[in-house]
Amino acid sequence: MLRIYISNTDKAEHTSLYEAIAFEAKRYGMAGATVYKGVMGYGASLELHSDKFWEITEKIPVIVEIIDQTEKIDSFSEHILPWIKSLSKGCLITSQKIDLILSKQGGKI
Amino acid sequence: MLRIYISNTDKAEHTSLYEAIAFEAKRYGMAGATVYKGVMGYGASLELHSDKFWEITEKIPVIVEIIDQTEKIDSFSEHILPWIKSLSKGCLITSQKIDLILSKQGGKI
Amino acid sequence: MLRIYISNTDKAEHTSLYEAIAFEAKRYGMAGATVYKGVMGYGASLELHSDKFWEITEKIPVIVEIIDQTEKIDSFSEHILPWIKSLSKGCLITSQKIDLILSKQGGKI
């Protein structure tokens, strides 16, 4: 599992960075991707703020979580590193081992 | 920690599948369960879409996260597998080892 | 990675406990913190309920996720344990090992 911590305001060529990463994961053939929004946070690309203060700053944390086998995760994380490195803002990328219990395919995927 | 990746539109006998799983975890005596909604995603039961396009598709990713000891997690995941396998849609189930630092019980649980 | 499972209604001296923990993590110099809200859940500080029933109970699960090196995580979790133990409500704290692939600093952090 790969997790990329960015902000909802990070951009990649006129689109949201988190959407761009999710679509790229799909194009790259990664098994699954999920995008979460946090409520508040700080770290690489964020100062501490909360969604209560969206009038001041509309930035909230966004996490893109990608699941696949170790080799594909390593390969994809190298693939997108140039995107991330070109950001003026910071970014945090983590990985962790998980066990896959079931991966059931639906009709249309 | 067990994580079940489904969609908000997956159903289990007239109720949401994620609610059904959370209530079943409680009945089964699991220590805790949390349900998260994602913003967009793709994978077993979802094609890639975003909540910006809810007019077209109201499906968003939903994750049910259940925490307990390894044996109870294994037992519960086997218990609910038949539910999941009866879905026409896909599903992703993962598990990972975590350390419990504190489990403090409140007054009414 | 440290994860603290509380509720949005848990308080710490007139402010939300989750905000207090996030700001304390920043003061303590932790690398990053993200706060998530769940949709429904049960466990240490929550009974099972859903955001559909907010008229009855406005409590939803809140998770504070803090990322740093193992020693800092251990130190910070001991630092905040007294806050948590003084809660009348329950609380669940977990930790897990993750690998840091990239930690890129932005301009203003």
CSV table of C-alpha atoms in Angstrom, one decimal:
chain,number,residue,atom,x,y,z
A,1,MET,CA,0.0,0.0,0.0
A,2,LEU,CA,1.3,3.4,-1.1
A,3,ARG,CA,0.1,6.6,0.5
A,4,ILE,CA,0.7,10.0,-1.0
A,5,TYR,CA,-0.1,12.9,1.3
A,6,ILE,CA,-0.8,16.1,-0.6
A,7,SER,CA,-3.3,19.0,-0.4
A,8,ASN,CA,-6.5,19.6,-2.3
A,9,THR,CA,-4.9,22.7,-3.8
A,10,ASP,CA,-1.9,21.0,-5.3
A,11,LYS,CA,-2.2,21.2,-9.1
A,12,ALA,CA,-0.8,19.1,-11.9
A,13,GLU,CA,-1.3,20.8,-15.3
A,14,HIS,CA,-4.7,22.5,-14.7
A,15,THR,CA,-6.2,19.5,-12.8
A,16,SER,CA,-6.0,18.5,-9.2
A,17,LEU,CA,-2.9,16.6,-8.4
A,18,TYR,CA,-4.9,13.9,-6.5
A,19,GLU,CA,-7.1,13.3,-9.5
A,20,ALA,CA,-4.1,13.2,-11.8
A,21,ILE,CA,-2.4,10.6,-9.6
A,22,ALA,CA,-5.5,8.5,-9.3
A,23,PHE,CA,-6.0,8.5,-13.1
A,24,GLU,CA,-2.3,7.8,-13.7
A,25,ALA,CA,-2.5,4.8,-11.3
A,26,LYS,CA,-5.4,3.5,-13.4
A,27,ARG,CA,-3.5,4.0,-16.6
A,28,TYR,CA,-0.5,2.3,-15.1
A,29,GLY,CA,-2.7,-0.7,-14.2
A,30,MET,CA,-2.5,-0.5,-10.4
A,31,ALA,CA,-5.1,-2.7,-8.8
A,32,GLY,CA,-6.9,0.0,-6.9
A,33,ALA,CA,-6.7,3.6,-5.7
A,34,THR,CA,-8.8,5.5,-3.1
A,35,VAL,CA,-8.6,9.2,-2.4
A,36,TYR,CA,-9.5,10.5,1.1
A,37,LYS,CA,-9.9,14.0,2.3
A,38,GLY,CA,-8.8,14.9,5.8
A,39,VAL,CA,-10.4,17.5,8.1
A,40,MET,CA,-7.2,19.3,9.1
A,41,GLY,CA,-3.5,18.5,9.2
A,42,TYR,CA,0.0,19.8,8.7
A,43,GLY,CA,3.1,18.3,7.2
A,44,ALA,CA,5.0,18.5,4.0
A,45,SER,CA,2.6,20.5,1.9
A,46,LEU,CA,0.4,22.0,4.6
A,47,GLU,CA,0.5,24.3,7.5
A,48,LEU,CA,-1.8,23.4,10.4
A,49,HIS,CA,-5.3,24.5,9.6
A,50,SER,CA,-8.7,23.2,9.9
A,51,ASP,CA,-11.7,23.1,7.6
A,52,LYS,CA,-13.4,25.5,10.1
A,53,PHE,CA,-11.2,28.2,8.6
A,54,TRP,CA,-11.8,27.5,5.0
A,55,GLU,CA,-12.6,31.2,4.5
A,56,ILE,CA,-8.9,31.9,5.2
A,57,THR,CA,-7.4,28.8,3.6
A,58,GLU,CA,-9.2,26.3,1.6
A,59,LYS,CA,-6.3,23.8,1.9
A,60,ILE,CA,-7.1,20.5,3.4
A,61,PRO,CA,-5.1,17.3,3.4
A,62,VAL,CA,-5.8,14.8,0.7
A,63,ILE,CA,-4.4,11.2,0.7
A,64,VAL,CA,-4.1,9.0,-2.3
A,65,GLU,CA,-3.9,5.4,-1.3
A,66,ILE,CA,-2.8,2.8,-3.9
A,67,ILE,CA,-2.9,-0.9,-3.4
A,68,ASP,CA,-1.0,-3.5,-5.5
A,69,GLN,CA,1.8,-6.0,-5.2
A,70,THR,CA,5.2,-4.8,-3.9
A,71,GLU,CA,6.9,-4.7,-7.2
A,72,LYS,CA,4.1,-2.7,-8.9
A,73,ILE,CA,4.0,-0.3,-5.9
A,74,ASP,CA,7.8,0.3,-6.2
A,75,SER,CA,7.6,0.8,-9.9
A,76,PHE,CA,4.6,3.2,-9.7
A,77,SER,CA,6.2,5.2,-6.9
A,78,GLU,CA,9.3,5.7,-9.0
A,79,HIS,CA,7.1,6.6,-12.0
A,80,ILE,CA,5.3,9.4,-10.2
A,81,LEU,CA,8.3,10.8,-8.2
A,82,PRO,CA,9.2,13.3,-10.9
A,83,TRP,CA,5.6,14.8,-10.7
A,84,ILE,CA,6.0,15.1,-7.0
A,85,LYS,CA,9.5,16.5,-7.1
A,86,SER,CA,8.4,19.3,-9.5
A,87,LEU,CA,5.9,20.5,-6.9
A,88,SER,CA,6.9,23.7,-5.2
A,89,LYS,CA,5.0,22.4,-2.2
A,90,GLY,CA,6.1,19.5,0.0
A,91,CYS,CA,4.8,16.0,-0.1
A,92,LEU,CA,5.0,12.9,2.0
A,93,ILE,CA,5.0,9.4,0.5
A,94,THR,CA,4.8,6.3,2.6
A,95,SER,CA,4.5,2.6,2.0
A,96,GLN,CA,3.5,-0.3,4.2
A,97,LYS,CA,3.1,-4.0,3.8
A,98,ILE,CA,-0.5,-5.3,3.9
A,99,ASP,CA,-2.0,-8.8,3.3
A,100,LEU,CA,-4.6,-9.2,0.7
A,101,ILE,CA,-7.4,-11.4,1.9
A,102,LEU,CA,-9.8,-11.1,-1.0
A,103,SER,CA,-9.7,-9.3,-4.3
A,104,LYS,CA,-13.0,-10.0,-6.0
A,105,GLN,CA,-13.6,-8.5,-9.5
A,106,GLY,CA,-16.9,-7.0,-10.3
A,107,GLY,CA,-18.6,-7.2,-13.7
A,108,LYS,CA,-17.4,-3.9,-15.1
A,109,ILE,CA,-13.9,-2.8,-14.0
B,1,MET,CA,-6.7,-4.3,11.4
B,2,LEU,CA,-9.0,-5.5,8.7
B,3,ARG,CA,-10.0,-3.1,5.9
B,4,ILE,CA,-12.9,-3.8,3.6
B,5,TYR,CA,-13.1,-1.6,0.4
B,6,ILE,CA,-16.6,-1.4,-1.0
B,7,SER,CA,-18.8,1.3,-2.4
B,8,ASN,CA,-21.6,3.3,-0.8
B,9,THR,CA,-24.1,1.8,-3.2
B,10,ASP,CA,-23.3,-1.9,-2.3
B,11,LYS,CA,-26.4,-3.3,-0.7
B,12,ALA,CA,-27.0,-6.1,1.8
B,13,GLU,CA,-30.7,-7.0,2.1
B,14,HIS,CA,-32.2,-3.5,1.9
B,15,THR,CA,-29.5,-1.7,3.9
B,16,SER,CA,-26.1,-0.4,3.0
B,17,LEU,CA,-23.4,-3.1,3.0
B,18,TYR,CA,-21.1,-0.9,5.0
B,19,GLU,CA,-23.7,-0.4,7.7
B,20,ALA,CA,-24.5,-4.1,7.7
B,21,ILE,CA,-20.8,-5.0,8.1
B,22,ALA,CA,-20.3,-2.5,10.9
B,23,PHE,CA,-23.3,-3.7,12.9
B,24,GLU,CA,-22.3,-7.4,12.3
B,25,ALA,CA,-18.8,-6.5,13.6
B,26,LYS,CA,-20.5,-5.2,16.8
B,27,ARG,CA,-22.7,-8.3,17.1
B,28,TYR,CA,-19.6,-10.5,16.6
B,29,GLY,CA,-17.9,-8.7,19.4
B,30,MET,CA,-15.1,-7.0,17.5
B,31,ALA,CA,-13.3,-4.3,19.5
B,32,GLY,CA,-14.0,-1.5,17.2
B,33,ALA,CA,-15.1,-0.5,13.7
B,34,THR,CA,-14.8,2.7,11.8
B,35,VAL,CA,-16.4,3.6,8.4
B,36,TYR,CA,-14.7,6.1,6.1
B,37,LYS,CA,-15.9,7.6,2.9
B,38,GLY,CA,-13.4,8.4,0.2
B,39,VAL,CA,-13.7,11.2,-2.4
B,40,MET,CA,-12.9,9.1,-5.5
B,41,GLY,CA,-11.3,5.9,-6.3
B,42,TYR,CA,-11.4,2.8,-8.4
B,43,GLY,CA,-10.8,-0.9,-7.8
B,44,ALA,CA,-12.7,-4.0,-7.2
B,45,SER,CA,-16.2,-2.5,-7.0
B,46,LEU,CA,-15.7,0.9,-8.5
B,47,GLU,CA,-14.7,2.4,-11.8
B,48,LEU,CA,-12.7,5.6,-11.5
B,49,HIS,CA,-15.0,8.5,-10.7
B,50,SER,CA,-15.0,11.4,-8.5
B,51,ASP,CA,-17.7,13.0,-6.2
B,52,LYS,CA,-17.7,15.9,-8.6
B,53,PHE,CA,-19.7,13.7,-11.0
B,54,TRP,CA,-22.2,12.5,-8.5
B,55,GLU,CA,-24.9,13.5,-11.0
B,56,ILE,CA,-23.7,10.7,-13.2
B,57,THR,CA,-22.7,8.2,-10.6
B,58,GLU,CA,-23.3,8.5,-7.0
B,59,LYS,CA,-20.8,5.8,-6.2
B,60,ILE,CA,-18.0,6.7,-3.9
B,61,PRO,CA,-15.5,4.4,-2.1
B,62,VAL,CA,-16.4,3.3,1.4
B,63,ILE,CA,-13.9,1.6,3.7
B,64,VAL,CA,-14.9,-0.4,6.8
B,65,GLU,CA,-11.9,-0.7,9.2
B,66,ILE,CA,-12.1,-3.2,12.0
B,67,ILE,CA,-9.6,-3.5,14.8
B,68,ASP,CA,-9.1,-6.5,17.1
B,69,GLN,CA,-6.7,-9.3,17.9
B,70,THR,CA,-5.3,-11.4,15.0
B,71,GLU,CA,-7.5,-14.5,15.8
B,72,LYS,CA,-10.7,-12.5,16.0
B,73,ILE,CA,-9.9,-10.6,12.8
B,74,ASP,CA,-9.2,-13.9,11.0
B,75,SER,CA,-12.4,-15.4,12.4
B,76,PHE,CA,-14.6,-12.4,11.5
B,77,SER,CA,-13.1,-12.1,8.0
B,78,GLU,CA,-14.1,-15.7,7.3
B,79,HIS,CA,-17.5,-15.0,8.8
B,80,ILE,CA,-18.3,-12.2,6.4
B,81,LEU,CA,-16.7,-13.7,3.3
B,82,PRO,CA,-19.9,-15.3,2.2
B,83,TRP,CA,-21.6,-11.9,2.3
B,84,ILE,CA,-18.9,-10.4,0.1
B,85,LYS,CA,-18.8,-13.3,-2.3
B,86,SER,CA,-22.5,-13.0,-3.0
B,87,LEU,CA,-22.0,-9.4,-4.2
B,88,SER,CA,-22.2,-9.1,-8.0
B,89,LYS,CA,-19.7,-6.3,-7.6
B,90,GLY,CA,-16.1,-6.7,-6.6
B,91,CYS,CA,-14.5,-6.1,-3.3
B,92,LEU,CA,-11.1,-5.7,-1.8
B,93,ILE,CA,-10.2,-7.0,1.7
B,94,THR,CA,-6.8,-6.4,3.3
B,95,SER,CA,-5.3,-7.0,6.7
B,96,GLN,CA,-2.3,-5.6,8.4
B,97,LYS,CA,-0.6,-6.0,11.8
B,98,ILE,CA,-0.8,-3.0,14.1
B,99,ASP,CA,0.3,-2.5,17.7
B,100,LEU,CA,-2.3,-1.5,20.3
B,101,ILE,CA,-0.9,1.2,22.6
B,102,LEU,CA,-4.0,2.0,24.5
B,103,SER,CA,-7.5,0.7,24.6
B,104,LYS,CA,-9.4,2.6,27.2
B,105,GLN,CA,-13.0,1.8,27.7
B,106,GLY,CA,-15.5,4.6,28.2
B,107,GLY,CA,-18.6,4.5,30.4
B,108,LYS,CA,-21.1,3.3,28.0
B,109,ILE,CA,-19.9,1.0,25.3
C,1,MET,CA,2.5,6.0,12.3
C,2,LEU,CA,0.4,6.7,15.4
C,3,ARG,CA,-3.4,6.6,15.1
C,4,ILE,CA,-5.6,8.0,17.8
C,5,TYR,CA,-9.3,7.1,17.6
C,6,ILE,CA,-11.6,9.5,19.4
C,7,SER,CA,-14.9,11.2,18.7
C,8,ASN,CA,-15.6,14.7,17.4
C,9,THR,CA,-17.3,15.5,20.7
C,10,ASP,CA,-14.4,14.7,22.9
C,11,LYS,CA,-13.2,17.9,24.5
C,12,ALA,CA,-9.8,19.1,25.9
C,13,GLU,CA,-10.2,22.3,27.8
C,14,HIS,CA,-12.8,24.1,25.7
C,15,THR,CA,-11.5,22.9,22.4
C,16,SER,CA,-11.9,19.8,20.4
C,17,LEU,CA,-9.6,17.0,21.5
C,18,TYR,CA,-8.6,16.2,17.9
C,19,GLU,CA,-7.6,19.8,17.3
C,20,ALA,CA,-5.7,19.9,20.6
C,21,ILE,CA,-3.8,16.8,19.7
C,22,ALA,CA,-2.9,18.0,16.2
C,23,PHE,CA,-1.7,21.4,17.5
C,24,GLU,CA,0.3,19.6,20.3
C,25,ALA,CA,1.9,17.3,17.7
C,26,LYS,CA,3.0,20.4,15.8
C,27,ARG,CA,4.4,22.0,19.0
C,28,TYR,CA,6.1,18.8,19.8
C,29,GLY,CA,7.8,18.9,16.4
C,30,MET,CA,6.2,15.8,14.9
C,31,ALA,CA,6.8,15.5,11.1
C,32,GLY,CA,3.1,15.5,10.1
C,33,ALA,CA,-0.4,15.0,11.4
C,34,THR,CA,-3.7,14.4,9.5
C,35,VAL,CA,-7.2,14.4,11.0
C,36,TYR,CA,-9.9,12.3,9.4
C,37,LYS,CA,-13.6,12.1,10.1
C,38,GLY,CA,-15.3,8.8,9.7
C,39,VAL,CA,-19.0,8.3,8.8
C,40,MET,CA,-20.0,5.9,11.5
C,41,GLY,CA,-18.2,3.6,13.9
C,42,TYR,CA,-18.1,2.2,17.4
C,43,GLY,CA,-15.3,1.3,19.8
C,44,ALA,CA,-13.7,2.8,22.8
C,45,SER,CA,-15.4,6.2,22.8
C,46,LEU,CA,-18.3,5.6,20.6
C,47,GLU,CA,-21.4,3.5,20.4
C,48,LEU,CA,-22.5,2.4,17.0
C,49,HIS,CA,-24.2,5.1,15.2
C,50,SER,CA,-24.2,6.7,11.8
C,51,ASP,CA,-24.2,10.2,10.5
C,52,LYS,CA,-27.7,9.6,9.2
C,53,PHE,CA,-28.8,9.8,12.8
C,54,TRP,CA,-27.1,13.1,13.7
C,55,GLU,CA,-30.3,14.4,15.1
C,56,ILE,CA,-30.0,11.8,17.8
C,57,THR,CA,-26.3,11.8,18.3
C,58,GLU,CA,-23.8,14.1,16.6
C,59,LYS,CA,-20.9,11.9,17.5
C,60,ILE,CA,-18.8,10.6,14.7
C,61,PRO,CA,-15.4,8.9,14.8
C,62,VAL,CA,-12.3,11.1,14.4
C,63,ILE,CA,-8.9,9.7,13.8
C,64,VAL,CA,-5.7,11.7,14.3
C,65,GLU,CA,-2.8,10.2,12.3
C,66,ILE,CA,0.7,11.2,13.2
C,67,ILE,CA,3.8,10.3,11.2
C,68,ASP,CA,7.4,10.5,12.4
C,69,GLN,CA,10.3,8.2,13.3
C,70,THR,CA,9.7,5.4,15.8
C,71,GLU,CA,11.4,7.1,18.7
C,72,LYS,CA,9.5,10.4,18.3
C,73,ILE,CA,6.2,8.4,17.9
C,74,ASP,CA,6.9,6.6,21.2
C,75,SER,CA,7.9,9.8,23.0
C,76,PHE,CA,4.8,11.7,21.7
C,77,SER,CA,2.4,8.9,22.6
C,78,GLU,CA,3.7,8.8,26.1
C,79,HIS,CA,3.5,12.6,26.2
C,80,ILE,CA,-0.2,12.7,25.3
C,81,LEU,CA,-1.3,9.6,27.3
C,82,PRO,CA,-2.2,11.7,30.4
C,83,TRP,CA,-4.6,13.7,28.2
C,84,ILE,CA,-6.2,10.6,26.9
C,85,LYS,CA,-6.4,8.9,30.3
C,86,SER,CA,-8.2,11.9,31.8
C,87,LEU,CA,-11.0,11.4,29.3
C,88,SER,CA,-14.2,10.0,30.8
C,89,LYS,CA,-14.7,8.4,27.4
C,90,GLY,CA,-12.7,5.6,26.0
C,91,CYS,CA,-10.0,5.9,23.4
C,92,LEU,CA,-8.0,3.6,21.1
C,93,ILE,CA,-4.4,4.3,20.2
C,94,THR,CA,-2.5,2.1,17.7
C,95,SER,CA,0.9,2.3,16.0
C,96,GLN,CA,2.3,0.6,12.9
C,97,LYS,CA,5.6,0.6,11.1
C,98,ILE,CA,5.6,2.3,7.7
C,99,ASP,CA,8.4,3.1,5.2
C,100,LEU,CA,9.0,6.7,4.3
C,101,ILE,CA,9.6,6.9,0.5
C,102,LEU,CA,9.7,10.7,0.2
C,103,SER,CA,9.5,13.6,2.6
C,104,LYS,CA,9.7,16.7,0.5
C,105,GLN,CA,9.6,20.0,2.3
C,106,GLY,CA,7.6,22.9,0.8
C,107,GLY,CA,8.4,26.5,1.1
C,108,LYS,CA,6.5,27.4,4.2
C,109,ILE,CA,6.0,24.7,6.7
